[in-house]
Amino acid sequence: MTATAMPERRARSGSAWSRLVANPLTVIGLFLLAVLGGLALAAPILPLANPDATSLSERLTPLFSPGAWLGTDHLGRDLLSRLIWGTRVSIAVGLAATLAAALIGSTIGLVAAFYGRWVDAVLMRTIDTLMAFPYLLLALAIVAALGPGLLNALMAIAVVNIPFFARAVRGQALAIKNQDYVAAARLSGFSDARIILTEILPNVLPVVIVTMSSTLSWMILETAGLSFLGLGAQPPTADLGSMLGDGRDLIHRAPMVALLPGLVILLLAIGINLVGDGVRDVLDPRLKSGALTRPAAATKRRLPPAPGTPEMDERLVLSVRNLSTFFEVGGRTLKAVHDVSFEVRRGEALGVVGESGSGKSVTALSLLGLVASPPGVITDGAIWFNDRQRGPMDLARLPVKELQQLRGSRIAYIFQDPLTALHPVLKVGFQVAETLVVHQGMGWADARREAVRLLDMVKLPTPAEKAHAYPHELSGGQRQRVMIAMALANRPDLIVADEPTTALDVTTQRRVLELLDELRREHDAALLFISHDFGVIADLCDRVQVMYAGEVVERAPSAELFRNPSHPYTRRLLDCVPSLTDDRKIEAIPGLPPAVDRLPPGCPFADRCEEAEAACREGTIALRQVSDRHAARCIHAPGAALAEAS
Amino acid sequence: MFGYIVRRLLQAIPVLLGISIIVFLVISLIPGDPATAILGAFATPENVARVNAALGLDRPLPVQYLSWLGGVLQGDFGVSFALDRPVADELGERIFPTFILAATALVLCAVFGLLAGTLSAVRQYGWTDRIISVLVLIGISTPSFWLGMMAIVLFSIELGWFPTGDMYSLFGGGGVGDLIWHLTLPAITLAVVATGVVARLTRANMLEVLRQDYVRTARAKGLPERLVISRHAVRAAIGSLVPIIGIQAGFVLGGAVYIEEVFQWPGLGRMLVRAISQRDIILVQGGVMLIATAFVLINLATDVIQSMLDPRVRDR
């Protein structure tokens, strides 16, 4: 087993190295460390003056003196030579302290995690108490007890860093301890020591390395500090810190003597921190692939020139034409939404169904530029919104400022999980009132009163009290009512509800949906309702549009779609809906949707379709007009190919 | 709220006891006893035994600990043999200088660290972010004692803008203005590293918050980006950042030892350094115990502030 695992591990570490040196900052750090470390290592073989040889005739010579490039100190000792030898001592002490702290701290962490119970309790309480000390102070107390000296300083610094290793390793080891392979090793009767060393230790090593890389620079800085205070290196041994201490008395006469060792410490620490950051980026999966990138205020756009403004009749609220929204992730392009067109009219509810990843949410979020960018980019199409005052406007090309004025006022969103969608530390009344203040220029007092009225409208019990509650103090259904109140506050023309009841239990679901339906009829608003639940769609929506792999594959009035599904995918989806009236078997659709960065030519459903033939895998499949208001993207569907609006 | 404060206060008691045990043990397990330090290496064994008995050091460790702790709880930290005065008096004199220095540095690091980190996150990968990141990298890599010396060379010796050290002018000093004039360089120097750390953690925290659903909701509501950041993102991040500033108090209190030494600031740090080199163990014990207690209380305070900013914390 080990033999087969090895090459794979080597391959991975090879790619880790290449990822490490792909970061220019890390390369700078590596360069700094290579130069300083190389000089320190080579000190014995370099043609350097004896660092401890004093010369009373050559005291405090300036920079670039013959025989002493960097001058001499108050005893006439060659500064360059002392710097290099001092660097050697500082690096050695820093590394030794780091290794000692890593060894002891990791052992404590492993033992605490492995044995648990009272062993864990005693060890970790001790560690916690050590961490309750101000960092350097404990080191000072230890040096006070042991007496000044380089070795004692090293031990003191190592001790105060033990907790960082113990905590990090314990956390990681706890996660690994319960894995199957550890249990298997236990059942095989391996000794505790063997399990810890062969099964757990290799898996906590990355954590140890990350902790080492983040503590090494502190340890070098702090040992230098102790030496500076006269508590570390004692003459004639000199490290960079004690050289600084010497230089301190000379800052009036010869500031260079203090400047240089500090500069070397600074460069050393910068090098270590740069490399440490690089190592962390490589080893911490959370930081990979820019997962921590800040989303922009609006989705990025890369659009062809604007098309002409279409005619839109008064009842038509939204007309999306050939919309494409892609995700650009590390050189790959995921076609999340591809050439999607649809319309919604005032007072109408359009349902959008599809599996996760079919592009239904991305379509909805694209309308107001709410797709996170990076990675999202709107690459094609137009989003015509019929504004009551200004007439048709293309949201895809609207400046962000104007987009913001429409958000929450003319078009409002209701998100899936109200617990994460509501701000956790703002009172719900405030969150509702805020949208009134921003869009209607209402004063805060009026807005708060109006917010209570809106909370009453969505049938939140005791709305005046609930306005002062935080989201976590409300139930799931109540939270979603707050979201609905917020969405309806400015009487929008279009409400986009993205699986608004998925996070709720079934009875709550029903009541929230009834409320939503009632209010959108009252407000004569258009509703774009996204769901993966056909049952809910059938109850609520006038028309349904089915999405698959970023495309619209079928669209029809609800009753028509359920009676006469024309796309094989729709049929399979409908077959998945459980029914009380007949006893047919529910079958999952075999296979998975295609990866949206490698869409095959032709129909994306072909590979999962029982009716697929050669023609399905060629060219672009157009939507076909099945009947007056019914269209399907399948070559087997009856009717003529539809020229899509462009 | 009140219940939360009481709970946190009760939790602090075992921590403080643990600290007192460690302080006591570290100091008591010293090879070489205080009597020898007082009497010198040539003292007769009889005299050493007599002094040890007078100091109560011939008793078993737990008894010594309890009597020490009993004294500490009543404000009696023992007598410093190097200074020949009660440790409590010495500590009392030196609390204010260290307090004013550390508190100023902590305020500086909180204000500038939070600002720089937020700005960096909001302008991620832009020039502002790059410049701040480079400054932060230099900040956290700088030995503060060296920075202090260089500040003295530049601003005091070369430019003459600030004094080279001490807390008040020798003649005619003593006013608040004089104190601020003396405080400027040491406080800024002390704040540099902590500011870098706070800025880094703030940036990471803000980036995390900016990806959350509720920030998207704030955008979906039509808030201008300025409000999305200042009202929603900052408000959500600040709660978890307050304890981070509390932890910085530990680095600031420790770093104050160097800075007080460099700027000859008459605080606890300088006292400790001198006490350590004179092996004035009882003074070290008292000083460390005092500073560590202050640190625990600061963390307690930041936890309480966090619970006021984030209702989820106190309901947990």
XYZ file of N, CA and C in Angstrom, chain A residues 133-318:
558
model
N -1.339 34.384 29.340
C -0.269 35.347 29.626
C -0.020 36.218 28.408
N 0.301 37.491 28.640
C 0.805 38.269 27.510
C 2.050 37.556 26.977
N 2.124 37.468 25.668
C 3.112 36.648 24.973
C 4.535 36.735 25.541
N 5.115 37.929 25.531
C 6.518 38.058 25.898
C 6.732 37.935 27.406
N 5.672 38.233 28.151
C 5.817 38.311 29.602
C 6.192 36.963 30.199
N 5.571 35.909 29.681
C 5.876 34.579 30.195
C 7.332 34.235 29.893
N 7.779 34.621 28.695
C 9.187 34.384 28.353
C 10.096 35.108 29.336
N 9.723 36.338 29.688
C 10.524 37.095 30.647
C 10.554 36.379 31.996
N 9.404 35.893 32.444
C 9.348 35.210 33.731
C 10.244 33.986 33.719
N 10.235 33.264 32.596
C 11.057 32.054 32.520
C 12.540 32.417 32.528
N 12.896 33.450 31.754
C 14.301 33.871 31.768
C 14.694 34.371 33.157
N 13.731 35.039 33.821
C 14.012 35.499 35.172
C 14.351 34.310 36.067
N 13.623 33.214 35.871
C 13.844 32.048 36.711
C 15.146 31.346 36.340
N 15.394 31.192 35.040
C 16.556 30.415 34.604
C 17.833 31.238 34.601
N 17.694 32.545 34.566
C 18.866 33.412 34.468
C 19.145 33.746 33.023
N 19.802 34.892 32.763
C 20.082 35.302 31.394
C 20.988 34.302 30.682
N 20.905 34.252 29.380
C 21.735 33.332 28.594
C 21.006 32.940 27.336
N 21.738 32.643 26.267
C 21.130 32.358 24.973
C 20.266 31.100 25.019
N 20.789 30.054 25.683
C 20.057 28.795 25.744
C 18.759 28.974 26.536
N 18.845 29.734 27.630
C 17.652 29.972 28.432
C 16.619 30.790 27.661
N 17.108 31.784 26.905
C 16.197 32.589 26.086
C 15.502 31.699 25.064
N 16.302 30.808 24.464
C 15.752 29.878 23.473
C 14.646 29.037 24.099
N 14.909 28.512 25.295
C 13.906 27.670 25.947
C 12.661 28.478 26.274
N 12.864 29.688 26.768
C 11.719 30.524 27.142
C 10.841 30.803 25.931
N 11.477 31.164 24.812
C 10.706 31.467 23.599
C 9.999 30.214 23.091
N 10.686 29.070 23.180
C 10.057 27.822 22.746
C 8.822 27.542 23.597
N 8.944 27.703 24.908
C 7.822 27.391 25.798
C 6.595 28.242 25.458
N 6.817 29.559 25.256
C 5.642 30.393 25.021
C 4.997 30.105 23.657
N 5.711 29.417 22.776
C 5.109 29.084 21.479
C 4.488 27.699 21.433
N 4.740 26.897 22.464
C 4.173 25.547 22.502
C 2.648 25.553 22.328
N 1.924 26.467 23.005
C 0.458 26.433 22.894
C -0.056 26.520 21.461
N 0.606 27.310 20.604
C 0.117 27.454 19.232
C 0.127 26.107 18.510
N 1.220 25.344 18.732
C 1.323 24.033 18.094
C 0.331 23.060 18.719
N 0.274 23.063 20.052
C -0.596 22.099 20.732
C -2.040 22.273 20.264
N -2.496 23.520 20.192
C -3.890 23.761 19.800
C -4.166 23.361 18.359
N -3.260 23.806 17.460
C -3.483 23.519 16.038
C -3.465 22.018 15.783
N -2.479 21.326 16.378
C -2.342 19.891 16.134
C -3.503 19.138 16.753
N -3.908 19.526 17.954
C -5.020 18.829 18.600
C -6.274 18.924 17.729
N -6.544 20.136 17.223
C -7.734 20.322 16.406
C -7.741 19.404 15.197
N -6.602 19.371 14.508
C -6.502 18.544 13.310
C -6.567 17.057 13.659
N -5.864 16.682 14.745
C -5.811 15.267 15.119
C -7.194 14.770 15.540
N -7.975 15.621 16.198
C -9.324 15.221 16.598
C -10.156 14.870 15.376
N -9.972 15.667 14.306
C -10.741 15.422 13.090
C -10.334 14.096 12.453
N -9.043 13.780 12.537
C -8.536 12.576 11.879
C -8.814 11.322 12.691
N -8.789 11.500 14.016
C -8.900 10.368 14.927
C -10.112 9.495 14.612
N -11.210 10.121 14.184
C -12.436 9.361 13.982
C -12.590 8.819 12.562
N -11.554 9.009 11.743
C -11.629 8.484 10.380
C -11.578 6.959 10.391
N -12.100 6.368 9.343
C -12.166 4.906 9.259
C -10.815 4.238 9.370
N -9.804 4.822 8.685
C -8.536 4.106 8.658
C -7.870 4.062 10.020
N -8.170 5.060 10.857
C -7.620 5.016 12.213
C -8.335 3.937 13.019
N -9.651 3.868 12.851
C -10.411 2.821 13.526
C -9.918 1.445 13.082
N -9.651 1.326 11.771
C -9.168 0.042 11.242
C -7.839 -0.326 11.882
N -6.956 0.656 12.022
C -5.656 0.384 12.626
C -5.825 -0.064 14.077
N -6.794 0.543 14.763
C -7.041 0.147 16.155
C -7.512 -1.278 16.238
N -8.442 -1.618 15.332
C -8.982 -2.979 15.345
C -7.900 -3.992 14.999
N -6.930 -3.568 14.194
C -5.851 -4.491 13.843
C -4.894 -4.685 15.002
N -5.141 -4.016 16.102
C -4.327 -4.234 17.286
C -2.999 -3.504 17.273
N -2.889 -2.455 16.449
C -1.657 -1.668 16.479
C -1.536 -0.971 17.827
N -0.302 -0.733 18.247
C -0.105 -0.019 19.513
C -0.470 1.443 19.327
N -0.797 2.105 20.438
C -1.159 3.521 20.381
C -0.069 4.327 19.696
N 1.186 4.071 20.120
C 2.306 4.845 19.575
C 2.365 4.677 18.064
N 2.144 3.418 17.600
C 2.240 3.164 16.169
C 1.117 3.878 15.404
N -0.086 3.862 15.981
C -1.201 4.545 15.317
C -0.924 6.042 15.228
N -0.448 6.608 16.360
C -0.179 8.050 16.367
C 0.894 8.390 15.331
N 1.959 7.590 15.307
C 3.088 7.935 14.442
C 2.827 7.641 12.971
N 2.128 6.540 12.683
C 1.988 6.179 11.268
C 0.666 6.633 10.654
N -0.378 6.765 11.458
C -1.668 7.118 10.866
C -2.032 8.588 11.087
N -1.773 9.087 12.290
C -2.230 10.452 12.593
C -1.169 11.498 12.253
N 0.061 11.233 12.681
C 1.113 12.248 12.490
C 1.249 12.734 11.036
N 1.302 11.795 10.052
C 1.471 12.284 8.671
C 0.364 13.247 8.255
N -0.809 13.072 8.826
C -1.922 13.919 8.426
C -1.966 15.255 9.157
N -1.263 15.355 10.293
C -1.241 16.667 10.947
C -0.001 17.454 10.547
N 0.911 16.832 9.794
C 2.139 17.541 9.420
C 1.901 18.873 8.709
N 0.940 18.925 7.762
C 0.717 20.235 7.131
C 0.388 21.325 8.152
N -0.415 20.981 9.153
C -0.759 21.962 10.181
C 0.491 22.387 10.949
N 1.349 21.413 11.237
C 2.583 21.737 11.960
C 3.437 22.677 11.113
N 3.524 22.388 9.818
C 4.354 23.225 8.939
C 3.794 24.643 8.856
N 2.470 24.736 8.724
C 1.862 26.071 8.654
C 2.128 26.839 9.946
N 1.978 26.169 11.079
C 2.212 26.851 12.360
C 3.680 27.251 12.495
N 4.581 26.364 12.040
C 6.002 26.717 12.089
C 6.273 27.953 11.255
N 5.684 27.988 10.060
C 5.978 29.109 9.173
C 5.437 30.411 9.744
N 4.363 30.327 10.549
C 3.839 31.586 11.087
C 4.480 31.951 12.420
N 5.127 31.008 13.104
C 5.724 31.361 14.395
C 7.228 31.617 14.294
N 7.864 31.107 13.225
C 9.331 31.236 13.132
C 9.792 32.686 13.196
N 9.092 33.571 12.479
C 9.564 34.955 12.466
C 9.384 35.602 13.841
N 8.278 35.275 14.541
C 8.129 35.782 15.910
C 9.281 35.313 16.766
N 9.610 34.035 16.631
C 10.616 33.478 17.536
C 11.964 34.137 17.307
N 12.282 34.421 16.031
C 13.541 35.110 15.759
C 13.482 36.534 16.321
N 12.338 37.204 16.117
C 12.192 38.566 16.643
C 12.285 38.577 18.166
N 11.631 37.619 18.806
C 11.579 37.651 20.273
C 12.909 37.251 20.920
N 13.606 36.272 20.324
C 14.919 35.951 20.910
C 15.863 37.133 20.714
N 15.757 37.789 19.555
C 16.563 38.991 19.359
C 16.210 40.017 20.427
N 14.920 40.113 20.738
C 14.476 41.058 21.751
C 15.075 40.758 23.114
N 15.040 39.492 23.502
C 15.620 39.126 24.797
C 17.115 39.438 24.821
N 17.813 39.144 23.714
C 19.238 39.459 23.648
C 19.453 40.964 23.731
N 18.561 41.700 23.084
C 18.645 43.156 23.119
C 18.557 43.670 24.561
N 17.692 43.028 25.338
C 17.531 43.443 26.731
C 18.684 42.949 27.607
N 19.610 42.206 26.987
C 20.731 41.679 27.762
C 20.397 40.377 28.450
N 19.252 39.769 28.077
C 18.840 38.534 28.748
C 19.122 37.312 27.896
N 19.559 37.538 26.641
C 19.824 36.409 25.747
C 21.311 36.171 25.616
N 21.794 36.295 24.357
C 23.206 36.025 24.086
C 24.110 36.872 24.987
N 25.100 36.241 25.598
C 26.041 36.942 26.472
C 27.394 37.010 25.760
N 28.134 38.115 25.938
C 29.433 38.231 25.295
C 30.332 37.055 25.694
N 31.180 36.554 24.828
C 31.470 37.104 23.510
C 30.496 36.651 22.431
N 29.581 35.698 22.729
C 28.609 35.310 21.706
C 27.763 36.524 21.345
N 27.525 36.716 20.044
C 26.672 37.826 19.663
C 25.637 37.329 18.668
N 24.371 37.664 18.898
C 23.383 37.479 17.850
C 22.938 38.866 17.414
N 21.994 38.927 16.468
C 21.596 40.238 15.955
C 21.008 41.105 17.055
N 20.314 40.470 17.994
C 19.693 41.223 19.083
C 20.725 41.862 19.994
N 21.744 41.100 20.382
C 22.732 41.684 21.301
C 23.563 42.739 20.573
N 23.730 42.596 19.249
C 24.419 43.643 18.490
C 23.614 44.939 18.532
N 22.285 44.792 18.448
C 21.419 45.967 18.565
C 21.568 46.591 19.944
N 21.663 45.735 20.947
C 21.835 46.232 22.306
C 23.115 47.036 22.427
N 24.205 46.519 21.797
C 25.467 47.272 21.790
C 25.268 48.609 21.088
N 24.549 48.544 19.956
C 24.394 49.728 19.127
C 23.578 50.804 19.805
N 22.740 50.369 20.749
C 21.842 51.308 21.404
C 22.609 52.440 22.102
N 23.730 52.103 22.717
C 24.496 53.125 23.434
C 25.216 54.068 22.468
N 25.212 53.673 21.173
C 25.993 54.441 20.206
C 25.122 55.234 19.245
N 23.789 55.254 19.500
C 22.941 55.846 18.458
C 23.217 57.321 18.254
N 23.783 57.984 19.221
C 24.111 59.400 19.003
C 25.324 59.542 18.086
N 26.319 58.681 18.323
C 27.577 58.846 17.595
C 27.626 58.047 16.304
N 27.149 56.806 16.363
C 27.280 55.933 15.194
C 26.015 55.109 15.003
N 24.935 55.751 14.474
C 23.657 55.038 14.340
C 23.746 53.795 13.457
N 24.780 53.754 12.581
C 24.913 52.609 11.671
C 25.054 51.290 12.435
N 25.701 51.345 13.594
C 25.945 50.120 14.365
C 24.626 49.491 14.817
N 23.613 50.331 15.066
C 22.313 49.795 15.448
C 21.427 49.559 14.230
N 21.632 50.393 13.189
C 20.771 50.293 12.007
C 20.909 48.931 11.322
N 22.170 48.510 11.127
C 22.404 47.327 10.288
C 21.816 46.029 10.856
N 22.077 45.689 12.129
C 21.517 44.410 12.605
C 19.997 44.401 12.566
N 19.374 45.565 12.854
C 17.918 45.628 12.811
C 17.403 45.397 11.406
N 18.121 45.983 10.434
C 17.732 45.816 9.039
C 17.795 44.345 8.631
N 18.844 43.656 9.108
C 18.961 42.226 8.771
C 17.812 41.449 9.394
N 17.469 41.751 10.659
C 16.333 41.062 11.288
C 15.069 41.323 10.476
N 14.878 42.595 10.080
C 13.690 42.963 9.312
C 13.607 42.153 8.015
N 14.727 42.103 7.272
C 14.721 41.366 6.001
C 14.471 39.886 6.228
N 15.074 39.358 7.280
C 14.895 37.945 7.613
C 13.420 37.669 7.900
N 12.828 38.535 8.732
C 11.425 38.330 9.103
C 10.509 38.496 7.897
N 10.806 39.480 7.025
C 9.998 39.655 5.818
C 10.075 38.404 4.953
N 11.304 37.894 4.779
C 11.478 36.679 3.985
C 10.658 35.528 4.545
N 10.758 35.332 5.860
C 10.043 34.222 6.485
C 8.537 34.410 6.336
N 8.064 35.639 6.554
C 6.622 35.875 6.444
C 6.114 35.674 5.022
N 6.903 36.125 4.038
C 6.480 35.940 2.645
C 6.390 34.458 2.309
N 7.416 33.710 2.685
C 7.397 32.275 2.393
C 6.277 31.603 3.186
N 6.117 32.040 4.447
C 5.060 31.469 5.282
C 3.684 31.681 4.671
N 3.426 32.887 4.175
C 2.138 33.153 3.523
C 1.953 32.249 2.317
N 3.038 32.084 1.549
C 2.964 31.224 0.374
C 2.643 29.791 0.759
N 3.335 29.293 1.788
C 3.108 27.919 2.242
C 1.665 27.750 2.699
N 1.182 28.736 3.444
C -0.201 28.670 3.924
C -1.180 28.636 2.751
N -0.940 29.480 1.753
C -1.841 29.494 0.596
C -1.894 28.133 -0.076
N -0.746 27.457 -0.120
C -0.702 26.166 -0.798
C -1.361 25.087 0.054
N -1.118 25.137 1.361
C -1.593 24.048 2.215
C -3.023 24.239 2.711
N -3.494 25.489 2.768
C -4.846 25.724 3.264
C -5.822 25.713 2.100
N -6.641 24.672 2.002
C -7.511 24.540 0.824
C -8.500 25.692 0.687
N -8.826 26.350 1.814
C -9.797 27.428 1.751
C -9.289 28.603 0.927
N -7.945 28.758 0.927
C -7.386 29.916 0.248
C -7.144 29.666 -1.232
N -7.267 28.386 -1.615
C -7.004 28.049 -3.014
C -8.077 28.633 -3.931
N -7.738 28.791 -5.178
C -8.677 29.162 -6.246
C -9.483 30.406 -5.911
N -8.841 31.326 -5.188
C -9.484 32.616 -4.923
C -10.847 32.515 -4.288
N -11.049 31.480 -3.445
C -12.352 31.337 -2.805
C -12.624 32.500 -1.859
N -11.563 33.222 -1.494
C -11.758 34.335 -0.562
C -11.739 35.674 -1.292
N -12.181 35.665 -2.543
C -12.158 36.912 -3.280
C -13.421 37.699 -3.004
N -13.254 38.998 -2.879
C -14.377 39.864 -2.579
C -15.245 40.022 -3.810
N -16.562 39.770 -3.688
C -17.439 39.977 -4.835
C -17.627 41.478 -5.075
N -17.710 41.851 -6.342
C -17.861 43.264 -6.692
C -19.293 43.723 -6.447
N -19.517 45.040 -6.492
C -20.836 45.613 -6.220
C -21.888 45.127 -7.220
N -21.435 44.834 -8.444
C -22.355 44.290 -9.434
C -21.584 43.303 -10.313
N -22.313 42.371 -10.917
C -21.668 41.372 -11.754
C -20.905 42.030 -12.892
N -19.719 41.492 -13.152
C -18.905 41.991 -14.250
C -19.629 41.730 -15.578
N -19.423 42.626 -16.553
C -20.067 42.420 -17.852
C -19.014 42.515 -18.941
N -19.155 41.660 -19.936
C -18.317 41.774 -21.132
C -19.241 41.553 -22.322
N -19.891 42.621 -22.738
C -21.016 42.476 -23.651
C -20.722 43.034 -25.024
N -21.331 42.445 -26.048
C -21.257 43.048 -27.389
C -22.054 44.352 -27.397
N -21.951 45.145 -28.491
C -22.646 46.432 -28.545
C -24.148 46.288 -28.306
N -24.750 47.353 -27.784
C -26.150 47.307 -27.390
C -27.063 47.078 -28.582
N -28.062 46.206 -28.447
C -29.071 46.041 -29.501
C -30.068 47.194 -29.425
N -30.903 47.327 -30.443
C -31.905 48.391 -30.442
C -32.969 48.152 -29.383
N -33.575 49.241 -28.913
C -34.608 49.118 -27.884
C -35.880 48.524 -28.473
N -36.395 47.454 -27.894
C -37.611 46.828 -28.449
C -38.861 47.565 -27.979
N -39.971 47.300 -28.660
C -41.274 47.782 -28.194
C -41.720 46.881 -27.054
N -42.193 47.434 -25.952
C -42.738 46.587 -24.899
C -44.093 47.132 -24.517
N -45.131 46.250 -24.571
C -46.446 46.762 -24.195
C -46.504 46.940 -22.683
N -47.503 47.659 -22.251
C -47.584 48.120 -20.862
C -47.527 46.985 -19.848
N -48.125 45.828 -20.201
C -48.211 44.721 -19.246
C -46.918 43.912 -19.193
N -46.069 44.080 -20.180
C -44.834 43.298 -20.213
C -43.815 43.948 -19.261
N -43.382 43.206 -18.263
C -42.467 43.775 -17.273
C -41.020 43.482 -17.635
N -40.775 42.228 -18.024
C -39.393 41.815 -18.220
C -39.265 40.989 -19.483
